[in-house]
Amino acid sequence: VPVGAQQGNPIVNGTMEVWQDGPTFVAADNIYTADQWNFDLSSTGAVTVSRSTNVPTVAQAGVLFNYSLEVSVTTADATVDAADYALISQPIEGYSFRHYAQRQFTLSFWVQSPKTGVHAVTFRNGGINRSYVREYTIAAVNAWEFKTITVTASPSAGTWNYTNGTGLVVFFGLMCGTTNGTSTIGSWLSSAVLGSNNQVNVMDSAANFFRITGVKMELGPVATPIQFAPFEVELARSKRYFQKSFPYAIAPAQNAGATGALLWTSPFTGTTPMTIPIPLSPPIRVNGASFTTYNPSAANAQARNSTDAVDDSATSISQNNEDSALLTFTPNATNTIGDLHRVHWTVNARL
């Protein structure tokens, strides 16, 4: 299966397998959780987002899921103010959405929540001037339910990206105030909305949660079973948007240990600045993506002389292209031939 296509599903990591940033998050507005899954929040409430092993059974889904994405309300917000929202979202790159543009498609997914009633899925273009809302109903408390949403062909009018920008964003709403809501359901709008005025408020109780997995998007009006994609395929797809030097199971952080860190053995004594290439595989989505550096043994962003247990200085990134970047640092004053210098890094090209 080529990178960028899971047997025709433009949703990356739809089975919630890949979590490069870690398995649990205290969610704020615009934070990535599972790879390519964002959480957006404007509310006095609070949530945690985590990788859950509560999933539909094989008897229900016809396939074994390992994980779902779970949003648990930790501080309730029972009053939906006009500007409030709480959303799980995935931006789809224009190259991936282009095949679905101006054509009917169907989104299918498994969902579980104690909050029964009307919920909403919203589709919005990258230009933030076209949107489409469909409602679905959760009928039973805490039961996994399979939902399908068929969307009419997107308009040619509006600002659409069909290359490496945001082509389409899919939002699963937990809360939506009237500023961002609409009562026009099932039609493309010449505006940017985030949900339905009819949807329930999942944020209204600290006992509430919302779980989702098995998200698939395909052409036509019929939902078909989600196809198996090997973990390494979904990981490779995710790495188009985010890569790290840390081992997969370690969330990026300062002072998180040297395993996997970029390693340089000093060929000289002294403080002459050194430059080390960082290869990116697969190539990242855009040139100039955002790099962050991490000290493996201290709470700062500098490279580290592991031999001397001393920080280096002036750690920086340059010439960050789609397939590589250069990391430069100044060795510490006591650097000698054979000293080992290490630094971790991440690169973020998420939409």
Short mmCIF file of C-alpha atoms in Angstrom, two decimals, residues 60-194:
data_model
loop_
_atom_site.label_atom_id
_atom_site.label_comp_id
_atom_site.label_asym_id
_atom_site.label_seq_id
_atom_site.Cartn_x
_atom_site.Cartn_y
_atom_site.Cartn_z
CA GLN A 60 -19.97 -6.12 15.89
CA ALA A 61 -17.43 -4.68 13.48
CA GLY A 62 -16.17 -7.74 11.62
CA VAL A 63 -12.61 -6.65 12.37
CA LEU A 64 -10.41 -6.43 15.46
CA PHE A 65 -9.65 -2.84 16.47
CA ASN A 66 -6.86 -2.24 18.99
CA TYR A 67 -7.75 1.30 19.98
CA SER A 68 -10.29 4.08 19.96
CA LEU A 69 -9.77 7.78 20.63
CA GLU A 70 -11.48 8.75 23.88
CA VAL A 71 -12.43 12.24 25.06
CA SER A 72 -13.34 12.25 28.77
CA VAL A 73 -14.93 15.31 30.32
CA THR A 74 -13.10 16.27 33.52
CA THR A 75 -14.73 19.67 34.11
CA ALA A 76 -18.31 20.07 32.93
CA ASP A 77 -19.68 23.04 30.97
CA ALA A 78 -23.46 22.72 31.02
CA THR A 79 -24.11 26.15 29.50
CA VAL A 80 -23.33 26.37 25.79
CA ASP A 81 -22.28 29.96 25.12
CA ALA A 82 -22.54 31.27 21.57
CA ALA A 83 -18.82 30.93 20.81
CA ASP A 84 -18.30 27.56 22.53
CA TYR A 85 -17.11 24.46 20.73
CA ALA A 86 -15.44 21.14 21.44
CA LEU A 87 -14.33 19.16 18.39
CA ILE A 88 -12.33 16.16 17.27
CA SER A 89 -11.01 16.88 13.79
CA GLN A 90 -8.83 15.59 10.99
CA PRO A 91 -7.50 17.84 8.22
CA ILE A 92 -7.17 16.01 4.91
CA GLU A 93 -4.36 17.12 2.63
CA GLY A 94 -5.42 18.53 -0.73
CA TYR A 95 -3.59 15.84 -2.70
CA SER A 96 -5.63 13.20 -0.85
CA PHE A 97 -8.96 15.07 -1.01
CA ARG A 98 -8.70 15.91 -4.72
CA HIS A 99 -9.98 12.47 -5.74
CA TYR A 100 -13.15 13.10 -3.69
CA ALA A 101 -13.69 16.73 -4.67
CA GLN A 102 -16.95 17.54 -6.47
CA ARG A 103 -18.09 13.91 -6.04
CA GLN A 104 -20.46 12.24 -3.60
CA PHE A 105 -18.70 10.41 -0.77
CA THR A 106 -19.56 8.55 2.42
CA LEU A 107 -17.96 8.77 5.85
CA SER A 108 -18.39 5.82 8.21
CA PHE A 109 -17.24 5.33 11.79
CA TRP A 110 -17.88 3.60 15.11
CA VAL A 111 -18.90 5.79 18.06
CA GLN A 112 -19.73 5.30 21.74
CA SER A 113 -20.99 7.76 24.37
CA PRO A 114 -23.36 7.96 27.32
CA LYS A 115 -24.73 11.15 25.73
CA THR A 116 -27.58 9.99 23.53
CA GLY A 117 -29.40 12.14 21.00
CA VAL A 118 -28.42 14.21 17.98
CA HIS A 119 -24.71 14.62 17.20
CA ALA A 120 -23.09 16.25 14.17
CA VAL A 121 -20.25 15.82 11.69
CA THR A 122 -19.06 18.88 9.77
CA PHE A 123 -16.95 19.10 6.60
CA ARG A 124 -15.14 22.40 5.90
CA ASN A 125 -12.79 23.45 3.13
CA GLY A 126 -9.28 24.70 3.74
CA GLY A 127 -10.25 28.20 2.59
CA ILE A 128 -12.78 28.33 5.46
CA ASN A 129 -15.59 29.55 3.22
CA ARG A 130 -17.54 26.38 2.44
CA SER A 131 -19.00 23.88 4.92
CA TYR A 132 -21.47 21.02 5.14
CA VAL A 133 -23.16 19.60 8.27
CA ARG A 134 -24.86 16.24 8.73
CA GLU A 135 -26.49 14.92 11.87
CA TYR A 136 -26.55 11.41 13.31
CA THR A 137 -28.15 9.96 16.43
CA ILE A 138 -26.57 7.99 19.26
CA ALA A 139 -29.45 5.81 20.38
CA ALA A 140 -28.09 3.76 23.28
CA VAL A 141 -26.06 4.69 26.34
CA ASN A 142 -22.46 3.42 26.29
CA ALA A 143 -23.02 1.13 23.29
CA TRP A 144 -20.83 1.01 20.22
CA GLU A 145 -22.85 2.11 17.18
CA PHE A 146 -21.88 2.21 13.51
CA LYS A 147 -22.74 5.44 11.67
CA THR A 148 -22.62 6.46 8.02
CA ILE A 149 -22.77 9.97 6.62
CA THR A 150 -23.24 10.52 2.87
CA VAL A 151 -22.14 13.92 1.59
CA THR A 152 -23.26 15.52 -1.65
CA ALA A 153 -20.61 16.63 -4.15
CA SER A 154 -18.59 19.60 -2.95
CA PRO A 155 -18.98 22.81 -4.99
CA SER A 156 -16.36 24.13 -7.36
CA ALA A 157 -16.96 27.60 -5.91
CA GLY A 158 -15.02 28.60 -2.84
CA THR A 159 -11.34 28.43 -1.94
CA TRP A 160 -10.15 24.83 -2.24
CA ASN A 161 -6.65 23.39 -2.01
CA TYR A 162 -5.91 20.30 -4.07
CA THR A 163 -2.15 20.13 -3.46
CA ASN A 164 -0.21 20.04 -0.18
CA GLY A 165 -2.38 22.39 1.88
CA THR A 166 -5.62 21.65 3.70
CA GLY A 167 -8.18 20.23 1.28
CA LEU A 168 -10.97 19.33 3.71
CA VAL A 169 -11.38 19.18 7.48
CA VAL A 170 -13.71 16.65 9.09
CA PHE A 171 -15.07 17.71 12.52
CA PHE A 172 -16.83 15.47 15.03
CA GLY A 173 -18.65 17.81 17.38
CA LEU A 174 -19.02 17.37 21.13
CA MET A 175 -20.32 20.91 21.69
CA CYS A 176 -21.22 23.79 19.38
CA GLY A 177 -22.64 27.24 20.16
CA THR A 178 -24.79 29.28 17.82
CA THR A 179 -21.90 31.42 16.54
CA ASN A 180 -20.41 28.37 14.84
CA GLY A 181 -23.60 26.33 14.38
CA THR A 182 -26.23 26.09 11.68
CA SER A 183 -29.77 24.80 11.27
CA THR A 184 -29.15 24.11 7.57
CA ILE A 185 -28.38 20.40 7.47
CA GLY A 186 -27.31 18.40 4.43
CA SER A 187 -26.38 21.28 2.11
CA TRP A 188 -23.11 22.97 1.26
CA LEU A 189 -22.98 26.45 2.80
CA SER A 190 -21.08 29.51 1.62
CA SER A 191 -19.77 30.03 5.15
CA ALA A 192 -17.64 28.31 7.75
CA VAL A 193 -19.55 26.51 10.50
CA LEU A 194 -18.50 23.82 12.95
#
